[in-house]
Amino acid sequence: MDRKQIRSVPIRPEEITPKHIYQSRRQFLKNMGFVGMGALLASCAPGLTPPDELPTGLPTDFRTDNMNNLLTSYDAITGYCNFYEFTTDKETVDEKAQDFVTSPWSVAVTGLVENPRIFTMEEILEAYEQEERIYRMRCVEGWSMVIPWMGFPLQKLLEDVRPTSEAKFVLFESALVPGQMDNANSDLFPFPYLEGLRLDEAMHDLTILATGLYNEPLPPQNGAPIRLVVPWKYGFKSIKSIVRISLVPDQPPTLWNTIAPNEYGFYANVNPDVDHPRWSQATERRIGDAGRIPTLFMNGYAEEVMPLYEGMDLEENF
Amino acid sequence: MDNKKNRDKNWLNLIVLIGGFIPLLLLGWSALQGNLGFNPVQTVMQRTGNLGMIFLILSLSCTPINKIFKLPAVGRLRKPLGLFAALYAFLHFAAFAIWDYQLNLGLIWNEIRTKPFIIFGAIALVILLILAATSFKSLQRKMGKTWVWLHRLVYVAGVLVVVHYLLSIKGDLFNLQGDFALPIIAMVIVSLLLMVRIPAFYQFLRHWFVKE
């Protein structure tokens, strides 16, 4: 990974994307919607003319990830996501989650560690310097984004609690608050949401605990106040609103892997060669853009993460 | 008496015609307003898919309603409703092939080939298009018995559409883990509409709903 992408300096005020730019991006997105819909409806309405405003709202914040992909707009990142404890509708989850209480908050770090402890959010924010990481995010459903997270390497927190030699995997657990989450008691999903990583994956420098995006604290729908981000794996691995991190000896059960093990592997590394019965994993829709783009092996982070999987059959261990 | 019947028939036809095009106009309007959300391709695919299924269900319910409640005017609506089902199914596929995959035939073929739920949907679409193309009165007369048999394929389309919908949901159908509420409602409705065509079941319903 290009180290220059990893900033630990505080963001200068002029670097924060101003509101009118988010909005111009939103207009851009709307116009893209028009262009695509226009193509679809062209045959039904030959007289359809383009609107007066052509898609001029190109993003003026030209920050990119390490492959020159422009950032996805703040509106899209916060207005389109999956958080099934609130709702399965990606576009209303922001409203459904807005009253989620994320302060006070604490994260218990337990299991096979020498120093188990409960961190308050304040302690976490004070102990670990927050840095920006611009990562691609690829959802297993075939859409993707480029997101400027704020956070810190999970490795730092794990080193502080000192995993014992028996610890081989890390299990993460999301908050489950029936009064605040409409689907908390749903029979259709075995909540609480659980996710897991192999210890060496968890210790990898690319793996972060994120606390913000676009230099703002995380909104509830994006996993406030603290979530995992593992950029080379499908989005469902990046568990939200974490309340517990346990070091365990064996591969733990995880939510989607439990529901449908043939569709969602434990590793869930982004891999265009391993097909999914529903969604194309060979290509993806970048939210905000028209058309589809090829999906990259390991979401484009192969160089950094392939040492983790030496000698492993990644089509078998998908 | 005949005049009254014709009036009823015309009214119903007009309602179906307007009701069938309103969702399309709303969709076009949303597109012009840019209100299709952050993933407009998916929004259009889901809405046209739902509409196609709803019109297919409505079309399948015409004959049972006619038979049970003796409403031949409703019975005749199966044709315009079925045509709307075919229209929305076609738009659903067009959104997938033209807008999402930009007519990249290699990629489209790969999707159809490897995703069972798309195969079910594609067969249902072919059936609906064939039925739409042979729906003219003159052709119906010319084809006679063959037409009747051909148009019974609509039952197959109904089953395939429900399977297509069920398999498109993220989760595990057999353990009922996932967002299955709506497709299961569709499955129950289509099952009832097919069962009602079994004579014994139909007699039972008629006995209960129509006191003679």
Short mmCIF file of C-alpha atoms in Angstrom, two decimals:
data_model
loop_
_atom_site.label_atom_id
_atom_site.label_comp_id
_atom_site.label_asym_id
_atom_site.label_seq_id
_atom_site.Cartn_x
_atom_site.Cartn_y
_atom_site.Cartn_z
CA MET A 1 0.00 0.00 0.00
CA ASP A 2 1.15 3.51 -0.73
CA ARG A 3 2.12 4.83 2.68
CA LYS A 4 1.35 8.35 1.63
CA GLN A 5 -2.30 7.39 1.72
CA ILE A 6 -2.14 6.85 5.44
CA ARG A 7 -2.26 10.17 7.17
CA SER A 8 -1.99 10.69 10.84
CA VAL A 9 -1.87 14.48 10.72
CA PRO A 10 -5.09 16.22 11.69
CA ILE A 11 -7.19 17.19 8.68
CA ARG A 12 -6.91 20.88 7.92
CA PRO A 13 -10.23 22.76 7.73
CA GLU A 14 -9.82 23.39 4.01
CA GLU A 15 -9.57 19.66 3.42
CA ILE A 16 -13.05 18.92 4.73
CA THR A 17 -15.51 18.65 1.90
CA PRO A 18 -17.94 21.54 2.22
CA LYS A 19 -21.65 20.97 2.17
CA HIS A 20 -22.28 22.57 -1.22
CA ILE A 21 -19.91 20.06 -2.75
CA TYR A 22 -21.74 17.11 -1.20
CA GLN A 23 -24.85 18.60 -2.65
CA SER A 24 -23.40 19.14 -6.07
CA ARG A 25 -22.34 15.51 -5.97
CA ARG A 26 -25.82 14.52 -5.06
CA GLN A 27 -27.05 16.43 -8.09
CA PHE A 28 -24.45 14.59 -10.13
CA LEU A 29 -25.77 11.29 -8.88
CA LYS A 30 -29.31 12.31 -9.70
CA ASN A 31 -28.25 13.26 -13.16
CA MET A 32 -26.56 9.92 -13.58
CA GLY A 33 -29.83 8.32 -12.54
CA PHE A 34 -31.51 10.34 -15.26
CA VAL A 35 -28.97 9.31 -17.87
CA GLY A 36 -29.42 5.63 -17.10
CA MET A 37 -33.18 5.81 -16.84
CA GLY A 38 -33.22 7.84 -20.04
CA ALA A 39 -31.41 5.05 -21.81
CA LEU A 40 -33.97 2.58 -20.51
CA LEU A 41 -36.98 4.67 -21.41
CA ALA A 42 -35.61 5.97 -24.69
CA SER A 43 -37.48 3.35 -26.66
CA CYS A 44 -40.75 4.15 -24.90
CA ALA A 45 -40.48 7.92 -25.25
CA PRO A 46 -38.54 8.91 -28.35
CA GLY A 47 -39.37 12.58 -27.76
CA LEU A 48 -37.62 12.64 -24.40
CA THR A 49 -35.06 15.44 -24.33
CA PRO A 50 -32.31 15.90 -21.76
CA PRO A 51 -33.07 18.36 -18.96
CA ASP A 52 -31.58 21.86 -18.99
CA GLU A 53 -29.07 20.92 -16.32
CA LEU A 54 -26.65 18.49 -17.83
CA PRO A 55 -24.56 16.48 -15.38
CA THR A 56 -22.16 19.29 -14.59
CA GLY A 57 -21.94 18.49 -10.89
CA LEU A 58 -18.64 16.65 -11.07
CA PRO A 59 -17.18 16.12 -7.63
CA THR A 60 -14.79 18.94 -6.94
CA ASP A 61 -13.14 17.15 -4.03
CA PHE A 62 -10.71 15.21 -6.14
CA ARG A 63 -9.32 13.09 -3.33
CA THR A 64 -8.86 9.49 -4.40
CA ASP A 65 -7.86 6.10 -3.06
CA ASN A 66 -4.48 4.58 -3.93
CA MET A 67 -5.80 3.63 -7.39
CA ASN A 68 -7.08 7.06 -8.37
CA ASN A 69 -10.73 6.26 -7.66
CA LEU A 70 -12.67 9.33 -6.57
CA LEU A 71 -14.30 9.26 -3.14
CA THR A 72 -17.95 8.26 -2.98
CA SER A 73 -20.09 11.16 -1.75
CA TYR A 74 -20.84 11.53 1.96
CA ASP A 75 -24.55 11.41 1.15
CA ALA A 76 -24.25 8.08 -0.64
CA ILE A 77 -22.04 6.49 2.03
CA THR A 78 -24.42 7.53 4.81
CA GLY A 79 -27.64 7.09 2.81
CA TYR A 80 -27.07 3.65 1.30
CA CYS A 81 -25.89 0.80 3.48
CA ASN A 82 -26.90 -2.45 5.15
CA PHE A 83 -27.58 -2.60 8.88
CA TYR A 84 -30.17 -5.37 9.14
CA GLU A 85 -30.81 -4.95 12.87
CA PHE A 86 -32.61 -1.71 11.95
CA THR A 87 -34.06 -2.59 8.54
CA THR A 88 -33.22 -4.53 5.41
CA ASP A 89 -33.88 -1.42 3.30
CA LYS A 90 -30.57 0.22 2.46
CA GLU A 91 -32.14 3.59 1.71
CA THR A 92 -34.19 4.12 4.87
CA VAL A 93 -31.70 2.71 7.36
CA ASP A 94 -30.39 6.23 8.07
CA GLU A 95 -33.82 7.27 9.39
CA LYS A 96 -34.46 4.00 11.21
CA ALA A 97 -31.09 4.23 12.97
CA GLN A 98 -31.01 7.90 13.83
CA ASP A 99 -32.15 7.49 17.45
CA PHE A 100 -29.65 4.75 18.20
CA VAL A 101 -27.88 5.73 21.45
CA THR A 102 -24.12 5.46 20.97
CA SER A 103 -22.96 7.35 24.02
CA PRO A 104 -22.03 6.20 26.59
CA TRP A 105 -20.43 3.19 24.87
CA SER A 106 -17.89 0.62 25.87
CA VAL A 107 -16.13 -2.26 24.21
CA ALA A 108 -15.20 -5.37 26.20
CA VAL A 109 -12.01 -7.09 25.05
CA THR A 110 -11.98 -10.58 26.52
CA GLY A 111 -11.08 -14.20 26.01
CA LEU A 112 -7.56 -15.50 25.54
CA VAL A 113 -5.75 -12.31 26.51
CA GLU A 114 -3.42 -11.42 29.32
CA ASN A 115 -5.05 -8.05 29.99
CA PRO A 116 -8.79 -8.32 29.46
CA ARG A 117 -10.40 -4.93 29.82
CA ILE A 118 -13.44 -2.82 29.09
CA PHE A 119 -12.65 0.30 27.09
CA THR A 120 -14.97 3.28 27.14
CA MET A 121 -15.18 5.11 23.80
CA GLU A 122 -13.43 8.06 25.40
CA GLU A 123 -10.54 5.83 26.40
CA ILE A 124 -10.29 4.39 22.89
CA LEU A 125 -10.28 7.80 21.23
CA GLU A 126 -7.65 9.02 23.66
CA ALA A 127 -5.38 5.98 23.57
CA TYR A 128 -5.28 5.45 19.81
CA GLU A 129 -4.43 8.21 17.42
CA GLN A 130 -7.08 8.47 14.71
CA GLU A 131 -5.79 8.51 11.14
CA GLU A 132 -7.52 8.68 7.80
CA ARG A 133 -7.62 5.60 5.54
CA ILE A 134 -9.20 5.84 2.11
CA TYR A 135 -10.41 2.32 1.31
CA ARG A 136 -12.49 0.68 -1.38
CA MET A 137 -15.52 -1.12 0.06
CA ARG A 138 -16.98 -4.01 -1.96
CA CYS A 139 -20.36 -5.35 -0.87
CA VAL A 140 -21.11 -9.01 -1.62
CA GLU A 141 -24.27 -7.76 -3.35
CA GLY A 142 -22.18 -6.36 -6.19
CA TRP A 143 -21.90 -2.65 -5.36
CA SER A 144 -18.92 -0.72 -4.10
CA MET A 145 -17.77 2.63 -2.70
CA VAL A 146 -14.57 4.51 -1.93
CA ILE A 147 -14.69 5.69 1.67
CA PRO A 148 -12.42 7.99 3.71
CA TRP A 149 -12.52 6.33 7.13
CA MET A 150 -11.07 7.70 10.35
CA GLY A 151 -9.75 5.08 12.68
CA PHE A 152 -6.73 3.14 13.90
CA PRO A 153 -5.16 -0.26 13.30
CA LEU A 154 -6.87 -3.02 15.30
CA GLN A 155 -3.37 -4.37 15.83
CA LYS A 156 -2.62 -1.55 18.30
CA LEU A 157 -5.55 -2.44 20.53
CA LEU A 158 -4.81 -6.17 20.35
CA GLU A 159 -1.18 -5.60 21.30
CA ASP A 160 -2.32 -3.71 24.38
CA VAL A 161 -4.47 -6.61 25.65
CA ARG A 162 -1.78 -9.17 24.77
CA PRO A 163 -3.37 -12.25 23.14
CA THR A 164 -2.08 -15.50 24.67
CA SER A 165 -0.41 -18.15 22.53
CA GLU A 166 -3.66 -20.18 22.36
CA ALA A 167 -5.52 -17.29 20.71
CA LYS A 168 -5.95 -18.05 17.00
CA PHE A 169 -9.10 -16.17 16.00
CA VAL A 170 -10.84 -12.91 16.90
CA LEU A 171 -14.60 -12.83 17.40
CA PHE A 172 -16.51 -9.54 17.15
CA GLU A 173 -20.04 -8.91 18.41
CA SER A 174 -22.42 -6.07 17.46
CA ALA A 175 -24.70 -4.28 19.86
CA LEU A 176 -28.24 -5.65 19.98
CA VAL A 177 -30.74 -3.19 21.51
CA PRO A 178 -34.35 -4.37 21.02
CA GLY A 179 -35.88 -1.04 22.03
CA GLN A 180 -33.90 0.84 19.40
CA MET A 181 -33.58 -1.70 16.60
CA ASP A 182 -36.77 -2.74 14.81
CA ASN A 183 -35.45 -6.10 13.66
CA ALA A 184 -33.64 -7.01 16.87
CA ASN A 185 -36.14 -9.75 17.71
CA SER A 186 -36.71 -10.91 14.13
CA ASP A 187 -36.91 -14.66 13.70
CA LEU A 188 -35.47 -14.24 10.23
CA PHE A 189 -31.96 -13.38 11.48
CA PRO A 190 -30.03 -15.00 14.35
CA PHE A 191 -28.81 -11.78 15.94
CA PRO A 192 -26.56 -10.63 17.58
CA TYR A 193 -24.41 -10.08 14.51
CA LEU A 194 -21.13 -11.93 14.92
CA GLU A 195 -18.04 -11.74 12.74
CA GLY A 196 -14.57 -13.16 12.96
CA LEU A 197 -11.05 -12.93 11.61
CA ARG A 198 -8.02 -15.13 11.88
CA LEU A 199 -5.62 -13.51 14.34
CA ASP A 200 -3.04 -12.74 11.64
CA GLU A 201 -5.74 -11.07 9.52
CA ALA A 202 -6.80 -9.03 12.53
CA MET A 203 -3.18 -8.00 13.13
CA HIS A 204 -2.68 -6.90 9.50
CA ASP A 205 -1.93 -3.22 9.10
CA LEU A 206 -4.84 -2.69 6.69
CA THR A 207 -7.37 -3.90 9.30
CA ILE A 208 -8.73 -0.96 11.24
CA LEU A 209 -11.32 -0.09 13.83
CA ALA A 210 -13.09 2.93 12.33
CA THR A 211 -14.69 5.67 14.40
CA GLY A 212 -15.46 8.21 11.70
CA LEU A 213 -15.76 8.95 8.00
CA TYR A 214 -15.18 12.15 6.04
CA ASN A 215 -13.59 13.38 9.28
CA GLU A 216 -16.98 13.24 11.05
CA PRO A 217 -17.94 10.74 13.76
CA LEU A 218 -19.66 7.68 12.29
CA PRO A 219 -23.42 8.10 11.92
CA PRO A 220 -25.41 5.23 13.52
CA GLN A 221 -26.24 3.52 10.21
CA ASN A 222 -22.54 3.28 9.36
CA GLY A 223 -21.76 1.50 12.62
CA ALA A 224 -21.36 4.18 15.28
CA PRO A 225 -19.46 4.60 17.42
CA ILE A 226 -16.88 1.97 16.43
CA ARG A 227 -16.75 -0.67 13.69
CA LEU A 228 -14.35 -2.96 11.91
CA VAL A 229 -13.08 -2.22 8.40
CA VAL A 230 -11.31 -5.01 6.49
CA PRO A 231 -10.96 -3.60 2.96
CA TRP A 232 -9.97 -6.78 1.12
CA LYS A 233 -13.05 -8.70 2.32
CA TYR A 234 -16.71 -8.33 1.37
CA GLY A 235 -18.47 -5.62 3.35
CA PHE A 236 -20.41 -7.96 5.63
CA LYS A 237 -17.14 -8.89 7.39
CA SER A 238 -16.73 -5.27 8.51
CA ILE A 239 -19.02 -5.60 11.53
CA LYS A 240 -20.70 -2.49 12.93
CA SER A 241 -21.31 -0.98 16.39
CA ILE A 242 -18.97 -3.37 18.20
CA VAL A 243 -19.54 -4.10 21.90
CA ARG A 244 -17.27 -7.11 22.35
CA ILE A 245 -14.02 -8.41 20.93
CA SER A 246 -13.00 -11.91 22.09
CA LEU A 247 -9.81 -13.81 21.37
CA VAL A 248 -10.72 -17.46 20.81
CA PRO A 249 -8.91 -20.71 19.96
CA ASP A 250 -11.13 -21.92 17.08
CA GLN A 251 -12.83 -20.47 14.02
CA PRO A 252 -15.94 -18.81 15.48
CA PRO A 253 -19.49 -18.97 14.08
CA THR A 254 -20.32 -15.82 12.13
CA LEU A 255 -23.75 -14.58 11.10
CA TRP A 256 -23.88 -14.95 7.33
CA ASN A 257 -21.67 -18.00 7.35
CA THR A 258 -24.10 -19.63 9.78
CA ILE A 259 -27.15 -18.71 7.67
CA ALA A 260 -25.78 -19.87 4.32
CA PRO A 261 -22.30 -21.41 4.49
CA ASN A 262 -22.31 -22.26 0.77
CA GLU A 263 -22.81 -18.59 -0.13
CA TYR A 264 -20.83 -16.72 2.51
CA GLY A 265 -17.49 -18.19 3.43
CA PHE A 266 -15.68 -17.47 6.68
CA TYR A 267 -12.86 -15.77 4.81
CA ALA A 268 -15.11 -13.84 2.36
CA ASN A 269 -12.11 -12.38 0.57
CA VAL A 270 -13.11 -10.35 -2.47
CA ASN A 271 -12.51 -12.75 -5.33
CA PRO A 272 -13.89 -12.34 -8.86
CA ASP A 273 -13.12 -16.02 -9.54
CA VAL A 274 -15.40 -17.38 -6.81
CA ASP A 275 -18.95 -16.98 -8.02
CA HIS A 276 -22.01 -16.37 -5.91
CA PRO A 277 -25.40 -17.85 -6.85
CA ARG A 278 -27.04 -14.40 -6.90
CA TRP A 279 -24.62 -11.63 -7.62
CA SER A 280 -21.85 -11.33 -10.13
CA GLN A 281 -18.55 -11.23 -8.31
CA ALA A 282 -16.69 -10.57 -11.55
CA THR A 283 -17.95 -7.02 -11.85
CA GLU A 284 -19.42 -4.38 -9.58
CA ARG A 285 -21.43 -1.16 -9.63
CA ARG A 286 -19.52 1.74 -8.13
CA ILE A 287 -22.21 3.79 -6.40
CA GLY A 288 -22.44 7.18 -8.12
CA ASP A 289 -21.12 5.90 -11.44
CA ALA A 290 -23.00 4.39 -14.36
CA GLY A 291 -22.29 0.89 -15.65
CA ARG A 292 -20.14 -1.83 -14.13
CA ILE A 293 -16.41 -2.13 -13.50
CA PRO A 294 -14.29 -5.26 -13.05
CA THR A 295 -13.92 -6.49 -9.47
CA LEU A 296 -10.30 -6.75 -8.38
CA PHE A 297 -8.82 -9.80 -6.68
CA MET A 298 -8.63 -9.03 -2.94
CA ASN A 299 -10.40 -5.78 -3.81
CA GLY A 300 -7.07 -4.50 -5.15
CA TYR A 301 -5.14 -5.18 -1.92
CA ALA A 302 -3.61 -8.48 -3.05
CA GLU A 303 -0.02 -7.30 -2.80
CA GLU A 304 -0.46 -6.38 0.85
CA VAL A 305 -2.55 -9.35 2.02
CA MET A 306 -1.52 -12.35 -0.09
CA PRO A 307 1.25 -13.34 2.36
CA LEU A 308 -1.60 -14.19 4.79
CA TYR A 309 -2.88 -16.89 2.48
CA GLU A 310 0.26 -18.58 1.24
CA GLY A 311 -0.38 -22.21 0.41
CA MET A 312 -4.14 -21.87 0.84
CA ASP A 313 -6.65 -22.81 -1.84
CA LEU A 314 -8.71 -19.63 -1.96
CA GLU A 315 -11.46 -21.17 -4.07
CA GLU A 316 -11.91 -23.87 -1.45
CA ASN A 317 -11.54 -21.45 1.47
CA PHE A 318 -13.68 -18.70 -0.01
CA MET B 1 -79.10 -5.08 -20.41
CA ASP B 2 -76.45 -5.47 -23.07
CA ASN B 3 -75.67 -1.77 -22.93
CA LYS B 4 -75.13 -1.90 -19.19
CA LYS B 5 -72.75 -4.82 -19.57
CA ASN B 6 -70.76 -3.00 -22.22
CA ARG B 7 -70.57 0.11 -20.06
CA ASP B 8 -69.19 -1.95 -17.18
CA LYS B 9 -66.70 -3.60 -19.44
CA ASN B 10 -65.45 -0.29 -20.84
CA TRP B 11 -65.11 1.23 -17.41
CA LEU B 12 -63.08 -1.69 -16.13
CA ASN B 13 -60.86 -1.65 -19.20
CA LEU B 14 -60.19 2.06 -18.73
CA ILE B 15 -59.32 1.56 -15.05
CA VAL B 16 -56.89 -1.23 -15.91
CA LEU B 17 -55.33 0.82 -18.70
CA ILE B 18 -54.78 3.83 -16.44
CA GLY B 19 -53.73 1.70 -13.48
CA GLY B 20 -51.25 -0.14 -15.67
CA PHE B 21 -49.50 2.92 -17.00
CA ILE B 22 -49.47 5.00 -13.80
CA PRO B 23 -46.59 3.05 -12.20
CA LEU B 24 -44.55 3.47 -15.39
CA LEU B 25 -45.23 7.21 -15.44
CA LEU B 26 -44.31 7.44 -11.76
CA LEU B 27 -41.07 5.61 -12.48
CA GLY B 28 -40.25 7.94 -15.37
CA TRP B 29 -41.13 10.94 -13.22
CA SER B 30 -38.86 9.71 -10.39
CA ALA B 31 -36.08 9.28 -12.93
CA LEU B 32 -36.51 12.84 -14.20
CA GLN B 33 -36.54 14.11 -10.61
CA GLY B 34 -33.49 12.02 -9.76
CA ASN B 35 -35.44 10.24 -7.01
CA LEU B 36 -34.29 6.72 -7.75
CA GLY B 37 -31.89 6.62 -4.84
CA PHE B 38 -28.19 5.92 -4.72
CA ASN B 39 -28.38 2.72 -6.76
CA PRO B 40 -30.88 3.73 -9.47
CA VAL B 41 -30.30 0.60 -11.59
CA GLN B 42 -31.29 -1.60 -8.69
CA THR B 43 -34.28 0.57 -7.80
CA VAL B 44 -35.64 0.31 -11.34
CA MET B 45 -34.98 -3.42 -11.51
CA GLN B 46 -36.74 -4.06 -8.22
CA ARG B 47 -39.73 -1.83 -9.02
CA THR B 48 -40.32 -3.22 -12.51
CA GLY B 49 -39.88 -6.76 -11.17
CA ASN B 50 -42.44 -6.18 -8.42
CA LEU B 51 -44.86 -4.59 -10.88
CA GLY B 52 -44.54 -7.46 -13.34
CA MET B 53 -45.30 -9.94 -10.57
CA ILE B 54 -48.24 -7.91 -9.24
CA PHE B 55 -49.85 -7.67 -12.68
CA LEU B 56 -49.30 -11.36 -13.26
CA ILE B 57 -51.02 -12.14 -9.95
CA LEU B 58 -53.90 -9.81 -10.84
CA SER B 59 -54.23 -11.46 -14.24
CA LEU B 60 -54.24 -14.92 -12.66
CA SER B 61 -57.01 -13.87 -10.27
CA CYS B 62 -59.47 -12.77 -13.02
CA THR B 63 -60.76 -16.19 -13.98
CA PRO B 64 -61.35 -17.45 -10.41
CA ILE B 65 -63.17 -14.21 -9.53
CA ASN B 66 -65.32 -14.54 -12.62
CA LYS B 67 -66.15 -18.15 -11.89
CA ILE B 68 -66.84 -17.79 -8.19
CA PHE B 69 -68.70 -14.47 -8.25
CA LYS B 70 -70.03 -14.72 -11.82
CA LEU B 71 -68.39 -11.52 -13.05
CA PRO B 72 -67.49 -12.09 -16.72
CA ALA B 73 -66.42 -8.44 -17.09
CA VAL B 74 -63.67 -9.08 -14.53
CA GLY B 75 -62.79 -12.35 -16.22
CA ARG B 76 -61.99 -10.57 -19.47
CA LEU B 77 -59.44 -8.34 -17.73
CA ARG B 78 -56.95 -11.23 -17.66
CA LYS B 79 -55.73 -10.15 -21.08
CA PRO B 80 -54.91 -6.45 -20.47
CA LEU B 81 -53.51 -7.30 -17.00
CA GLY B 82 -51.38 -10.06 -18.51
CA LEU B 83 -50.08 -7.67 -21.16
CA PHE B 84 -48.98 -5.26 -18.43
CA ALA B 85 -47.24 -8.16 -16.67
CA ALA B 86 -45.33 -8.86 -19.89
CA LEU B 87 -44.50 -5.15 -20.32
CA TYR B 88 -43.04 -4.78 -16.82
CA ALA B 89 -41.21 -8.10 -17.07
CA PHE B 90 -39.64 -6.86 -20.30
CA LEU B 91 -38.64 -3.52 -18.71
CA HIS B 92 -37.20 -5.49 -15.76
CA PHE B 93 -35.01 -7.46 -18.17
CA ALA B 94 -34.16 -4.34 -20.20
CA ALA B 95 -32.93 -2.59 -17.03
CA PHE B 96 -30.69 -5.59 -16.37
CA ALA B 97 -29.37 -6.09 -19.91
CA ILE B 98 -29.27 -2.57 -21.34
CA TRP B 99 -28.75 -0.28 -18.39
CA ASP B 100 -26.81 -2.43 -15.91
CA TYR B 101 -24.81 -4.60 -18.31
CA GLN B 102 -24.75 -2.14 -21.24
CA LEU B 103 -25.63 -5.00 -23.62
CA ASN B 104 -22.31 -6.69 -22.89
CA LEU B 105 -23.51 -10.07 -24.19
CA GLY B 106 -20.60 -12.04 -22.77
CA LEU B 107 -21.26 -10.81 -19.24
CA ILE B 108 -25.03 -11.17 -19.59
CA TRP B 109 -24.73 -14.74 -20.84
CA ASN B 110 -22.37 -15.54 -17.99
CA GLU B 111 -24.92 -14.22 -15.49
CA ILE B 112 -27.83 -16.11 -17.03
CA ARG B 113 -25.75 -19.27 -17.21
CA THR B 114 -24.44 -19.25 -13.65
CA LYS B 115 -27.30 -17.77 -11.60
CA PRO B 116 -30.25 -20.18 -11.23
CA PHE B 117 -32.60 -17.38 -10.17
CA ILE B 118 -31.94 -15.54 -13.43
CA ILE B 119 -32.65 -18.70 -15.43
CA PHE B 120 -36.08 -19.04 -13.79
CA GLY B 121 -36.81 -15.38 -14.45
CA ALA B 122 -35.62 -15.59 -18.05
CA ILE B 123 -37.89 -18.57 -18.83
CA ALA B 124 -40.85 -16.77 -17.25
CA LEU B 125 -40.08 -13.71 -19.38
CA VAL B 126 -39.97 -15.76 -22.58
CA ILE B 127 -43.33 -17.33 -21.72
CA LEU B 128 -44.95 -13.97 -20.98
CA LEU B 129 -43.62 -12.48 -24.23
CA ILE B 130 -44.89 -15.43 -26.29
CA LEU B 131 -48.31 -15.15 -24.65
CA ALA B 132 -48.37 -11.39 -25.27
CA ALA B 133 -47.47 -11.92 -28.92
CA THR B 134 -50.28 -14.47 -29.37
CA SER B 135 -52.91 -12.59 -27.39
CA PHE B 136 -54.81 -11.18 -30.40
CA LYS B 137 -58.41 -12.25 -30.77
CA SER B 138 -57.93 -13.21 -34.44
CA LEU B 139 -54.95 -15.40 -33.62
CA GLN B 140 -56.84 -16.94 -30.71
CA ARG B 141 -59.63 -18.00 -33.09
CA LYS B 142 -57.23 -19.29 -35.69
CA MET B 143 -55.21 -21.34 -33.19
CA GLY B 144 -58.23 -22.83 -31.42
CA LYS B 145 -57.30 -25.57 -28.94
CA THR B 146 -53.58 -24.94 -29.40
CA TRP B 147 -54.10 -21.40 -28.12
CA VAL B 148 -55.82 -22.65 -24.97
CA TRP B 149 -53.00 -25.08 -24.27
CA LEU B 150 -50.33 -22.50 -25.07
CA HIS B 151 -51.86 -19.95 -22.76
CA ARG B 152 -51.96 -22.41 -19.89
CA LEU B 153 -48.21 -21.76 -19.76
CA VAL B 154 -49.14 -18.70 -17.73
CA TYR B 155 -49.42 -21.04 -14.72
CA VAL B 156 -45.84 -22.13 -15.31
CA ALA B 157 -44.80 -18.48 -15.55
CA GLY B 158 -46.52 -17.77 -12.22
CA VAL B 159 -44.56 -20.55 -10.49
CA LEU B 160 -41.27 -19.54 -12.14
CA VAL B 161 -41.69 -15.90 -11.13
CA VAL B 162 -42.21 -16.86 -7.49
CA VAL B 163 -39.15 -19.16 -7.56
CA HIS B 164 -37.16 -16.35 -9.22
CA TYR B 165 -38.18 -13.97 -6.42
CA LEU B 166 -37.51 -16.48 -3.60
CA LEU B 167 -34.06 -17.35 -4.92
CA SER B 168 -33.10 -13.70 -5.32
CA ILE B 169 -33.28 -13.13 -1.56
CA LYS B 170 -30.09 -13.09 0.51
CA GLY B 171 -30.23 -15.85 3.10
CA ASP B 172 -31.29 -19.46 3.45
CA LEU B 173 -34.78 -20.25 2.25
CA PHE B 174 -35.04 -23.69 3.80
CA ASN B 175 -34.20 -22.49 7.29
CA LEU B 176 -36.16 -19.30 6.74
CA GLN B 177 -33.20 -17.10 7.56
CA GLY B 178 -33.28 -13.93 5.52
CA ASP B 179 -35.65 -11.27 4.24
CA PHE B 180 -38.34 -13.64 2.99
CA ALA B 181 -41.59 -11.99 4.12
CA LEU B 182 -42.66 -10.53 0.75
CA PRO B 183 -41.68 -13.41 -1.54
CA ILE B 184 -43.46 -15.84 0.78
CA ILE B 185 -46.63 -13.73 0.61
CA ALA B 186 -46.33 -13.86 -3.19
CA MET B 187 -45.82 -17.61 -3.04
CA VAL B 188 -48.96 -18.09 -0.93
CA ILE B 189 -51.07 -15.92 -3.25
CA VAL B 190 -49.88 -17.64 -6.43
CA SER B 191 -50.37 -21.08 -4.83
CA LEU B 192 -53.94 -20.20 -3.90
CA LEU B 193 -54.64 -18.90 -7.40
CA LEU B 194 -53.37 -22.12 -8.93
CA MET B 195 -55.13 -24.37 -6.41
CA VAL B 196 -58.43 -22.65 -7.04
CA ARG B 197 -58.23 -23.98 -10.58
CA ILE B 198 -58.46 -27.53 -9.24
CA PRO B 199 -62.18 -28.43 -9.54
CA ALA B 200 -62.63 -29.87 -6.04
CA PHE B 201 -61.05 -26.85 -4.38
CA TYR B 202 -63.09 -24.52 -6.56
CA GLN B 203 -66.34 -26.25 -5.59
CA PHE B 204 -65.40 -25.93 -1.96
CA LEU B 205 -64.78 -22.17 -2.27
CA ARG B 206 -67.95 -21.64 -4.27
CA HIS B 207 -69.89 -23.43 -1.59
CA TRP B 208 -68.53 -21.17 1.12
CA PHE B 209 -68.50 -17.81 -0.66
CA VAL B 210 -71.67 -17.96 -2.70
CA LYS B 211 -74.77 -18.97 -0.82
CA GLU B 212 -77.16 -20.19 -3.44
#
